[in-house]
């Protein structure tokens, strides 16, 4: 996983609530056995018409948003399925940060596992950032994870909250499994305790 | 934590699975059961392979194929190359890593959330995960069960744990007696209509109250299944005599004296009197009417006796725009009576409503009636065991005689990943759990409802109040 420290980039405004994972990546594209290559299908039904041609009015089909690395949306972003294909598709397109008033839990979790930073900010601030993003290519937004601030194009800084464990993992680009395996003795001890206390617990063989 | 203060069901299951608590409050949480399927696991196994890691506890893991497989005759295999590759990849992975597996020709094969409880793999008090959001289904057993992404699938395979922070507690109490014609599906749709698709975000919902206690295990699973549609991390129902009776005799459940000891432990799990909930919602079951969705998320729901709402009456501008878009997509007009909406397809199945009780409910409505001309109606059992049971009861005959299709077990038309799909513009009365745009196939229109209501739609050709058919 790539570390995330600071990012200064074009932000794409997507002022929609309840953007579900079927919208981010429809189920028919989940037949892959890889993590990469899903970017072309990101927001497939919003992005392309029935013939497969780009819909010119969809934000990611317009300059400079084709190169957006930040996405700003409304409430309950990423609701629906647990498919990690949703953050994979965002990442493959180039998105490293999503800003919204709130996120669905599993999607929120999945972002961190892939080096995408999801930032919760109040709706009014998201709307301000959406207005900033609409200014186009010269209006870059900076996300500084070290200092936990989003910097608007006018230089105003907006602080955001993030779980310390996740912040650290993102800043260092740490792999969760590697970190957990350092607790292997505690896991062994737990299993031994469970075996003694809940001997009735069956295994699957 | 694990002291004298009163605890909820969630607190108890959580506390008993904490391996270690890290300084910032993140916990290494032990996982008792890990269910996996072909769609969300390939990249996880690949990750293990690249890192030279093993599956820590294959004996706590089970794999099955469900999302991709056709539900017609499977003797010729899967013709769609990408679906076939996913299934073959799973088969290669379970062989290489020694994971127990129900292949497509095994009669125990079925939707991952149907087979867990059915086989006694999912039991009260457990932590259960799967790379699938509807893992919340298993919470009906009194377990903490939630969906995870593929990176977390890999994490569980490698460590049998997850890094998690505890969720908040939410209580949804449904009191009173559910009126005739209403089911667990109507309860959960009414709940989501009330609290919204993000109403449970950050919480684990415990369902309680007289109407929940009165549900059989199938109804409880339907309710917990759709917890994720309310944004909740999981749904749970305290185990009781109904649960213990259900578990008894299941293939992987404890037997004899081991079961007695298990039940003694399970009896300690229900929430203590005075336990704290961060949020409480009360629903009066007596006021529930058979429900049907009219929009493109499950919160856009109304009683079948109602009409399509008018966006003009919505004060919030963003919500009004969203409603308008929903009505355009669904091709519905404000004020239109829901019971008049004609349908093209009926889908009875999925992890929400693919159990034997659901098929019995559909067959009761179908008996002696015919599917309306021009309507395609599919009944897809949730597992091979459900299919076998239904056939033993003669339900397949009743449904076939009425003009329904009787298919093999799988996710089928719940999501557009296998050959069972809606075509653009088709309108479907569906017992599944998601009515998102394109969920059942690009351009397809979905109305969520109960199995009895779906069967009523099939035989009348339009959305219909099942209570008027008796
Ligand atoms: S039946 Fe539908 S919701 Fe359930 S696991 Fe299959 S695809 Fe997911």
XYZ file of C-alpha atoms and ligand atoms in Angstrom:
683
model
C 0.000 0.000 0.000
C 1.275 3.482 -0.896
C 1.770 5.895 1.975
C -0.362 9.016 2.115
C 1.200 12.198 3.423
C 0.082 15.283 1.520
C -1.740 15.653 -1.749
C -2.364 18.782 -3.814
C -4.688 18.020 -6.670
C -7.737 18.769 -8.763
C -10.925 17.860 -6.893
C -14.018 16.578 -8.700
C -17.373 17.788 -7.348
C -20.003 15.051 -7.102
C -22.855 16.637 -5.158
C -24.912 13.450 -4.758
C -26.089 11.710 -1.584
C -26.210 7.924 -1.120
C -23.700 7.140 -3.862
C -23.896 3.360 -3.553
C -21.211 0.857 -4.471
C -23.301 -0.407 -7.408
C -23.016 3.138 -8.760
C -19.279 3.299 -8.082
C -18.730 -0.052 -9.806
C -21.685 -2.135 -11.055
C -21.721 -5.842 -10.164
C -21.086 -6.941 -13.729
C -17.503 -5.679 -13.405
C -16.739 -7.708 -10.284
C -15.767 -10.780 -12.248
C -12.106 -9.915 -12.133
C -9.543 -11.770 -10.075
C -7.245 -8.726 -9.963
C -7.235 -5.468 -8.013
C -6.232 -3.267 -10.928
C -7.817 -2.218 -14.212
C -11.200 -1.182 -12.806
C -10.711 2.562 -13.305
C -12.330 2.596 -16.745
C -15.543 1.258 -15.181
C -15.611 3.718 -12.278
C -19.149 5.196 -12.128
C -19.883 3.244 -15.307
C -23.585 4.036 -15.689
C -23.127 7.704 -14.842
C -20.082 7.982 -17.077
C -21.164 6.144 -20.239
C -24.422 5.903 -22.208
C -26.021 2.674 -23.489
C -23.692 2.609 -26.508
C -20.618 2.918 -24.284
C -19.930 6.523 -25.331
C -18.948 9.034 -22.667
C -21.729 11.237 -21.295
C -20.190 14.691 -21.848
C -21.948 16.252 -18.860
C -20.588 13.781 -16.266
C -17.910 15.439 -14.181
C -15.147 12.870 -14.697
C -15.563 13.187 -18.468
C -14.673 16.869 -18.334
C -11.349 18.666 -18.090
C -9.656 19.107 -15.676
C -11.611 16.516 -13.684
C -10.355 13.636 -15.789
C -7.221 14.071 -13.698
C -8.945 14.542 -10.353
C -7.301 12.869 -7.369
C -9.838 14.136 -4.839
C -13.585 13.537 -4.921
C -16.107 15.573 -2.938
C -19.612 14.224 -2.404
C -22.661 14.351 -0.161
C -24.008 12.103 2.622
C -23.649 8.349 3.006
C -21.015 7.867 0.310
C -20.205 4.222 -0.472
C -23.360 2.646 0.916
C -24.371 -0.843 -0.171
C -22.124 -3.774 -0.789
C -18.784 -4.637 0.814
C -17.043 -4.843 -2.565
C -13.496 -3.557 -2.284
C -13.755 -3.155 -6.043
C -15.232 0.270 -5.231
C -12.044 1.712 -3.699
C -9.982 -0.275 -6.238
C -11.865 1.439 -9.068
C -11.413 4.869 -7.454
C -7.715 4.232 -6.920
C -7.217 2.888 -10.428
C -8.810 6.055 -11.783
C -6.407 8.093 -9.651
C -8.568 9.149 -6.678
C -6.582 9.164 -3.406
C -8.974 11.101 -1.193
C -12.779 11.281 -0.835
C -14.386 14.065 1.189
C -18.025 13.730 2.301
C -20.257 14.469 5.317
C -20.262 10.752 6.161
C -19.463 7.363 4.703
C -20.906 3.873 4.889
C -18.822 1.867 7.388
C -17.446 -0.931 5.206
C -16.509 1.405 2.365
C -14.806 3.721 4.860
C -12.790 0.788 6.168
C -11.922 -0.454 2.692
C -10.506 2.945 1.700
C -7.840 2.830 4.392
C -6.729 -0.629 3.298
C -5.928 0.802 -0.118
C -4.217 4.042 0.752
C -7.293 6.169 0.046
C -8.032 8.800 2.676
C -11.758 9.289 3.401
C -12.356 12.602 5.195
C -15.564 13.440 7.060
C -16.452 17.127 7.054
C -19.785 18.825 7.761
C -22.157 19.220 4.831
C -21.764 23.015 4.716
C -17.988 22.680 4.366
C -18.349 19.977 1.721
C -20.577 22.364 -0.202
C -17.919 25.077 0.067
C -15.293 22.666 -1.228
C -17.648 21.622 -4.017
C -17.910 25.283 -5.016
C -14.108 25.517 -4.905
C -13.801 22.398 -7.032
C -16.184 23.837 -9.603
C -13.684 26.641 -10.241
C -11.689 24.174 -12.326
C -8.042 23.390 -12.958
C -6.349 26.235 -11.159
C -8.334 25.630 -8.003
C -6.303 22.913 -6.381
C -7.148 21.567 -2.973
C -4.462 20.354 -0.607
C -4.960 17.523 1.851
C -2.290 17.361 4.542
C -2.619 14.225 6.622
C 0.400 15.047 8.787
C -1.244 18.265 9.996
C -4.815 16.965 9.550
C -5.999 19.892 7.464
C -7.667 20.452 4.118
C -6.427 23.673 2.471
C -8.890 25.519 0.244
C -7.647 27.282 -2.912
C -7.928 30.592 -1.022
C -5.528 29.306 1.623
C -8.131 28.771 4.340
C -7.376 25.662 6.410
C -10.047 23.254 7.604
C -9.118 20.760 10.312
C -10.411 17.188 10.126
C -10.484 14.279 12.561
C -9.087 10.839 11.912
C -8.510 7.741 13.951
C -4.896 7.763 15.176
C -4.180 4.126 14.302
C -5.361 4.679 10.746
C -3.533 7.964 10.375
C -0.296 6.309 11.413
C -0.820 3.338 9.055
C -1.555 5.650 6.123
C 1.363 7.984 6.791
C 3.727 5.033 6.969
C 2.011 2.944 4.280
C 1.875 0.046 6.785
C 0.326 -3.306 5.996
C -2.309 -4.290 8.582
C -1.507 -7.991 8.410
C 2.141 -7.386 9.199
C 1.117 -5.272 12.187
C -1.345 -7.849 13.485
C 1.132 -10.700 13.146
C 3.233 -8.960 15.792
C 0.401 -9.977 18.145
C 0.664 -13.660 17.218
C 1.515 -14.762 20.796
C -1.650 -13.054 22.071
C -3.692 -14.770 19.348
C -2.183 -18.133 20.313
C -3.059 -17.472 23.949
C -6.622 -16.489 23.042
C -7.091 -19.697 21.068
C -5.774 -21.775 23.961
C -8.157 -20.045 26.385
C -11.094 -20.487 24.057
C -10.315 -24.163 23.617
C -10.398 -24.633 27.389
C -13.469 -22.512 28.094
C -15.620 -23.312 25.063
C -14.693 -26.853 24.295
C -18.138 -27.325 22.739
C -17.243 -24.996 19.873
C -17.083 -27.166 16.738
C -14.661 -26.766 13.867
C -15.507 -27.252 10.194
C -13.949 -30.323 8.670
C -15.607 -3.123 30.268
C -16.033 -6.734 31.297
C -17.041 -5.763 34.812
C -20.234 -5.276 36.704
C -21.941 -2.618 34.573
C -24.876 -3.918 32.536
C -23.891 -4.901 29.008
C -25.725 -5.340 25.717
C -25.694 -8.512 23.622
C -23.203 -6.780 21.326
C -20.953 -5.745 24.236
C -20.846 -9.316 25.522
C -19.984 -10.901 22.193
C -17.442 -8.178 21.506
C -15.749 -8.386 24.921
C -15.386 -12.144 24.705
C -13.499 -11.842 21.399
C -10.974 -9.127 22.202
C -7.514 -10.645 21.876
C -5.750 -7.414 22.656
C -6.665 -3.771 22.989
C -4.198 -1.323 21.435
C -3.478 2.060 23.070
C -5.801 4.025 20.752
C -8.739 1.699 21.447
C -8.408 -0.397 18.277
C -8.892 -4.068 19.161
C -7.474 -7.237 17.720
C -10.789 -9.093 17.478
C -10.891 -12.882 17.186
C -13.080 -14.299 14.413
C -14.864 -17.623 15.018
C -16.210 -18.185 11.521
C -15.090 -16.955 8.147
C -17.319 -17.595 5.147
C -15.976 -16.908 1.678
C -17.235 -16.944 -1.899
C -15.829 -16.573 -5.399
C -16.260 -12.831 -5.949
C -14.486 -11.170 -3.027
C -11.798 -13.768 -2.276
C -9.466 -14.159 -5.319
C -7.356 -11.080 -4.539
C -7.164 -12.112 -0.868
C -5.754 -15.559 -1.599
C -3.414 -13.994 -4.154
C -2.189 -11.633 -1.419
C -1.430 -14.581 0.873
C 0.437 -16.323 -1.880
C 2.541 -13.253 -2.703
C 3.457 -12.811 0.965
C 4.140 -16.523 1.479
C 1.429 -16.772 4.152
C -0.887 -19.639 5.096
C -4.528 -19.720 6.147
C -4.202 -19.735 9.943
C -7.415 -21.656 10.696
C -8.869 -23.392 7.628
C -11.002 -25.374 10.110
C -12.919 -22.182 10.956
C -13.376 -21.253 7.292
C -15.888 -22.369 4.682
C -16.046 -21.558 0.982
C -18.974 -21.771 -1.407
C -19.918 -20.520 -4.886
C -23.088 -18.472 -5.197
C -22.894 -15.073 -6.934
C -21.658 -16.030 -10.385
C -23.160 -19.398 -11.090
C -26.136 -19.973 -13.370
C -29.344 -21.211 -11.712
C -30.420 -23.253 -14.714
C -29.043 -26.706 -15.514
C -25.387 -26.748 -14.465
C -24.294 -30.065 -15.829
C -22.587 -28.346 -18.750
C -20.595 -26.037 -16.447
C -20.413 -22.254 -16.599
C -20.316 -20.858 -20.123
C -19.484 -17.249 -19.244
C -15.642 -17.208 -19.256
C -15.049 -14.596 -16.530
C -17.515 -16.229 -14.140
C -15.961 -19.599 -14.842
C -12.502 -18.195 -14.105
C -13.655 -16.856 -10.728
C -15.140 -20.212 -9.770
C -12.058 -22.094 -10.974
C -9.850 -19.661 -9.081
C -11.776 -20.334 -5.873
C -11.468 -24.078 -6.422
C -7.742 -23.784 -6.936
C -7.400 -21.603 -3.828
C -9.414 -23.838 -1.488
C -7.395 -26.842 -2.666
C -4.080 -25.064 -2.202
C -4.914 -23.603 1.228
C -6.950 -26.539 2.565
C -10.226 -24.649 3.053
C -13.479 -26.686 3.356
C -15.658 -26.074 0.300
C -19.177 -26.815 -0.989
C -18.827 -27.052 -4.787
C -21.652 -26.367 -7.191
C -22.686 -30.015 -7.459
C -22.822 -30.496 -3.668
C -26.402 -30.473 -2.389
C -25.276 -28.225 0.483
C -24.214 -25.522 -1.995
C -26.173 -22.292 -1.766
C -26.029 -18.609 -0.917
C -23.334 -18.091 1.671
C -25.752 -16.485 4.160
C -28.282 -19.275 3.799
C -25.851 -22.138 4.283
C -24.129 -20.753 7.414
C -27.137 -21.049 9.740
C -28.557 -24.022 7.822
C -25.410 -26.099 8.410
C -24.945 -25.003 12.027
C -21.745 -23.254 10.979
C -23.113 -19.938 12.304
C -23.948 -20.212 16.009
C -24.956 -17.864 18.839
C -22.263 -15.812 20.516
C -19.820 -16.133 17.635
C -18.021 -13.514 15.624
C -18.745 -14.252 11.968
C -17.404 -12.440 8.922
C -17.597 -12.764 5.162
C -16.557 -10.602 2.246
C -20.165 -9.644 1.712
C -22.256 -6.943 3.345
C -25.253 -9.189 4.018
C -23.232 -11.171 6.539
C -25.463 -9.244 8.956
C -27.971 -12.072 8.288
C -26.175 -14.385 10.713
C -26.810 -11.888 13.530
C -30.254 -13.496 13.815
C -28.461 -16.367 15.564
C -27.320 -14.013 18.325
C -23.914 -13.677 16.712
C -21.883 -10.601 15.829
C -21.736 -10.952 12.058
C -20.591 -8.338 9.612
C -19.356 -7.835 6.075
C -15.734 -7.028 5.290
C -13.735 -6.003 2.243
C -11.222 -8.178 0.435
C -8.193 -6.782 2.307
C -9.916 -7.807 5.522
C -10.714 -11.226 4.038
C -6.978 -11.634 3.554
C -6.381 -10.351 7.087
C -8.746 -12.952 8.572
C -7.297 -15.735 6.445
C -3.790 -14.869 7.656
C -4.490 -14.047 11.313
C -8.054 -15.221 12.200
C -8.542 -11.710 13.589
C -9.526 -8.231 12.483
C -8.432 -4.810 13.669
C -11.632 -3.116 14.781
C -13.053 -0.507 17.082
C -16.317 -1.263 18.868
C -19.495 0.008 17.222
C -22.159 2.005 19.010
C -25.261 0.243 20.313
C -28.675 0.904 18.823
C -31.886 -0.740 19.965
C -34.833 -1.143 17.623
C -37.782 -2.405 19.608
C -40.793 -3.653 17.661
C -43.671 -4.145 20.058
C -47.182 -5.430 19.506
C -48.458 -8.200 17.264
C -47.725 -8.123 13.554
C -50.986 -8.054 11.538
C -51.837 -10.972 9.209
C -50.206 -10.715 5.770
C -47.127 -9.010 7.223
C -43.711 -10.629 7.656
C -40.166 -9.948 8.796
C -39.600 -8.278 5.431
C -42.349 -5.761 6.097
C -40.911 -5.071 9.557
C -37.437 -4.364 8.242
C -38.694 -2.266 5.321
C -40.776 -0.244 7.786
C -37.701 0.227 9.999
C -35.547 1.428 7.088
C -38.366 3.707 5.939
C -38.313 5.236 9.403
C -34.585 5.578 10.168
C -33.239 5.911 6.618
C -30.391 4.256 4.729
C -27.780 5.895 6.968
C -29.833 5.654 10.172
C -27.676 2.883 11.594
C -24.236 4.083 10.452
C -21.579 3.348 13.056
C -24.002 1.222 15.087
C -24.838 -2.390 15.622
C -28.618 -2.691 15.760
C -30.171 -5.061 18.277
C -33.740 -5.943 17.326
C -36.003 -6.695 20.251
C -39.628 -6.563 21.300
C -42.639 -8.810 21.071
C -42.929 -8.811 17.277
C -39.276 -9.811 16.861
C -39.517 -12.577 19.487
C -42.585 -13.901 17.657
C -40.670 -14.333 14.381
C -39.266 -17.717 13.409
C -35.551 -17.925 12.573
C -36.228 -17.298 8.877
C -38.056 -14.057 9.662
C -35.318 -12.985 12.061
C -32.691 -13.611 9.378
C -34.667 -11.488 6.917
C -34.699 -8.613 9.421
C -30.987 -8.868 10.277
C -30.102 -9.315 6.594
C -31.268 -5.819 5.732
C -29.514 -4.110 8.675
C -26.849 -3.058 6.214
C -29.549 -1.314 4.167
C -30.075 0.907 7.205
C -26.324 1.583 7.195
C -25.682 -0.499 10.329
C -22.488 -2.462 10.780
C -24.514 -5.475 11.911
C -27.899 -6.562 13.231
C -28.385 -8.922 16.158
C -31.221 -10.702 17.921
C -30.716 -12.247 21.344
C -30.735 -16.051 21.226
C -33.753 -17.718 22.863
C -35.610 -21.045 22.798
C -36.494 -20.482 19.127
C -32.784 -20.169 18.341
C -31.784 -23.225 20.381
C -34.499 -25.336 18.749
C -33.274 -24.213 15.330
C -29.655 -25.110 16.109
C -30.509 -28.574 17.410
C -29.541 -31.272 14.901
C -27.823 -28.962 12.409
C -24.857 -30.775 10.832
C -21.999 -28.674 12.293
C -23.740 -27.672 15.548
C -22.632 -29.154 18.877
C -24.530 -32.297 19.891
C -25.583 -33.949 23.145
C -23.738 -32.791 26.238
C -21.687 -30.281 24.229
C -24.929 -28.668 23.063
C -26.197 -28.442 26.648
C -23.027 -26.626 27.664
C -23.272 -24.368 24.622
C -26.895 -23.488 25.418
C -25.995 -22.752 29.036
C -23.450 -20.258 27.724
C -25.804 -18.816 25.088
C -28.366 -18.102 27.826
C -25.923 -15.606 29.342
C -25.784 -13.534 26.138
C -29.022 -11.479 26.086
C -28.606 -7.815 27.055
C -28.664 -7.060 30.776
C -31.471 -4.961 32.212
C -30.356 -1.338 32.218
C -27.720 -1.808 29.503
C -26.920 1.425 27.662
C -27.919 2.048 24.051
C -26.657 5.091 22.182
C -29.907 5.247 20.274
C -33.351 3.671 20.723
C -36.081 3.464 18.091
C -39.536 2.100 18.828
C -41.857 0.737 16.190
C -45.453 -0.295 16.693
C -45.917 -3.626 14.905
C -49.696 -3.307 14.882
C -49.412 -0.336 12.508
C -47.326 -2.206 9.912
C -48.899 -2.835 6.491
C -47.314 -4.931 3.687
C -44.556 -2.712 2.303
C -43.145 -2.106 -1.161
C -40.363 0.187 -2.359
C -41.085 2.777 -5.049
C -37.603 4.325 -5.420
C -33.973 3.345 -5.885
C -32.893 2.885 -2.309
C -34.633 0.832 0.365
C -35.622 3.921 2.336
C -37.935 4.904 -0.525
C -40.662 2.593 0.717
C -44.411 2.849 1.331
C -47.344 0.674 2.367
C -48.926 -1.156 -0.589
C -52.150 0.711 0.231
C -50.371 4.006 -0.497
C -49.398 6.055 -3.512
C -46.178 7.156 -5.180
C -45.081 10.264 -3.222
C -44.920 13.706 -4.777
C -41.466 15.350 -4.809
C -43.225 18.744 -4.728
C -44.119 18.088 -1.094
C -40.455 17.551 -0.096
C -39.055 20.762 1.428
C -35.331 19.860 1.168
C -34.055 20.755 -2.305
C -31.426 18.017 -2.576
C -33.916 15.376 -1.416
C -36.515 16.682 -3.842
C -34.047 16.382 -6.730
C -33.136 12.863 -5.628
C -36.822 11.864 -5.478
C -37.403 13.275 -8.931
C -34.497 11.290 -10.304
C -35.835 8.140 -8.628
C -39.284 8.585 -10.138
C -37.796 9.188 -13.582
C -35.656 6.064 -13.318
C -38.570 4.023 -11.984
C -40.993 5.521 -14.551
C -43.588 6.301 -11.880
C -45.808 9.357 -11.480
C -46.597 11.127 -8.215
C -49.964 10.115 -6.799
C -50.081 6.849 -8.759
C -51.529 4.019 -6.642
C -48.779 1.503 -5.847
C -51.212 -1.396 -6.175
C -51.783 -0.394 -9.817
C -48.158 -0.606 -10.946
C -47.828 -3.367 -13.597
C -44.784 -5.640 -13.414
C -42.836 -7.758 -15.928
C -40.745 -10.020 -13.731
C -41.033 -11.564 -10.270
C -37.973 -12.763 -8.389
C -38.442 -14.869 -5.262
C -35.127 -15.800 -3.653
C -31.854 -14.262 -2.339
C -30.262 -14.349 1.103
C -33.086 -12.116 2.321
C -35.946 -14.431 1.340
C -34.639 -17.682 -0.133
C -35.385 -19.995 2.791
C -37.961 -22.772 2.931
C -40.405 -20.606 4.905
C -40.261 -18.001 2.119
C -40.972 -20.582 -0.563
C -43.867 -21.961 1.463
C -45.306 -18.428 1.719
C -45.036 -17.950 -2.043
C -46.563 -21.365 -2.750
C -49.533 -20.641 -0.473
C -50.380 -17.635 -2.652
C -49.610 -19.446 -5.922
C -51.704 -22.530 -5.126
C -54.591 -22.832 -7.538
C -53.660 -19.614 -9.340
C -51.727 -18.797 -12.516
C -48.908 -16.383 -13.193
C -50.427 -13.467 -15.118
C -49.898 -13.501 -18.895
C -46.651 -11.831 -19.966
C -45.067 -12.072 -16.508
C -41.877 -14.058 -15.937
C -41.725 -15.399 -12.386
C -38.615 -17.079 -10.945
C -38.373 -18.979 -7.691
C -34.777 -19.609 -6.687
C -34.148 -21.621 -3.507
C -31.354 -20.248 -1.335
C -29.565 -23.594 -1.122
C -29.642 -27.122 -2.422
C -31.032 -28.197 0.957
C -33.883 -25.677 0.693
C -34.597 -26.935 -2.811
C -34.680 -30.538 -1.679
C -36.965 -29.716 1.251
C -39.355 -27.747 -0.972
C -39.530 -30.642 -3.420
C -40.203 -33.077 -0.591
C -43.155 -30.878 0.391
C -44.404 -30.674 -3.203
C -43.946 -26.908 -3.356
C -42.092 -27.111 -6.665
C -45.185 -28.749 -8.243
C -47.509 -26.060 -6.930
C -45.237 -23.334 -8.260
C -44.577 -25.020 -11.604
C -48.305 -25.685 -12.101
C -48.949 -22.013 -11.480
C -46.398 -21.086 -14.156
C -43.395 -20.133 -11.987
C -39.855 -21.193 -12.929
C -38.205 -23.501 -10.371
C -34.443 -23.038 -10.410
C -31.148 -24.173 -8.871
C -29.715 -22.463 -5.779
C -27.699 -19.243 -6.064
C -27.848 -15.457 -5.849
C -29.589 -15.371 -9.222
C -31.402 -12.148 -10.061
C -30.482 -10.427 -6.791
C -27.554 -8.839 -8.590
C -26.608 -8.646 -12.260
C -23.623 -11.007 -12.146
C -24.974 -14.240 -13.568
C -27.307 -15.023 -16.484
C -30.460 -14.082 -14.472
C -30.790 -10.375 -15.205
C -33.413 -7.774 -15.957
C -33.277 -6.134 -19.374
C -33.397 -2.321 -19.577
C -36.805 -0.957 -18.585
C -38.104 -4.210 -17.116
C -39.944 -3.839 -13.820
C -39.436 -6.496 -11.176
C -41.201 -7.369 -7.925
C -38.257 -8.768 -5.972
C -37.777 -10.349 -2.556
C -34.101 -9.321 -2.532
C -32.616 -6.449 -0.553
C -31.370 -3.772 -2.933
C -33.295 -1.644 -5.389
C -30.336 0.465 -6.511
C -30.291 1.601 -10.152
C -29.142 -1.287 -12.308
C -28.771 -3.686 -9.377
C -30.717 -6.480 -11.101
C -29.333 -5.608 -14.531
C -28.648 -2.294 -16.326
C -31.821 -0.211 -16.615
C -33.853 -2.687 -14.551
C -36.447 -1.370 -12.081
C -36.804 -3.084 -8.719
C -39.619 -3.073 -6.175
C -38.644 -4.794 -2.923
C -41.330 -6.748 -1.065
C -42.016 -9.973 0.838
C -42.321 -13.420 -0.812
C -46.108 -13.515 -0.363
C -46.395 -10.042 -1.881
C -44.117 -11.071 -4.754
C -46.298 -14.086 -5.463
C -49.365 -11.842 -5.349
C -47.706 -9.584 -7.933
C -46.961 -12.611 -10.103
C -50.537 -13.857 -10.209
C -52.155 -10.435 -10.658
C -49.551 -8.923 -13.010
C -49.164 -5.818 -10.870
C -48.062 -4.839 -7.373
C -50.895 -6.075 -5.186
C -51.986 -6.281 -1.575
C -51.631 -9.965 -0.701
C -54.315 -9.569 1.971
C -56.905 -9.107 -0.768
C -56.062 -12.450 -2.375
C -57.046 -14.852 0.388
S -28.391 -13.127 -2.573
Fe -27.912 -11.062 -3.224
S -27.461 -9.898 -1.398
Fe -27.402 -12.070 -0.873
S -25.260 -12.648 -1.044
Fe -26.215 -13.091 -3.022
S -25.947 -11.230 -4.215
Fe -25.518 -10.681 -2.100
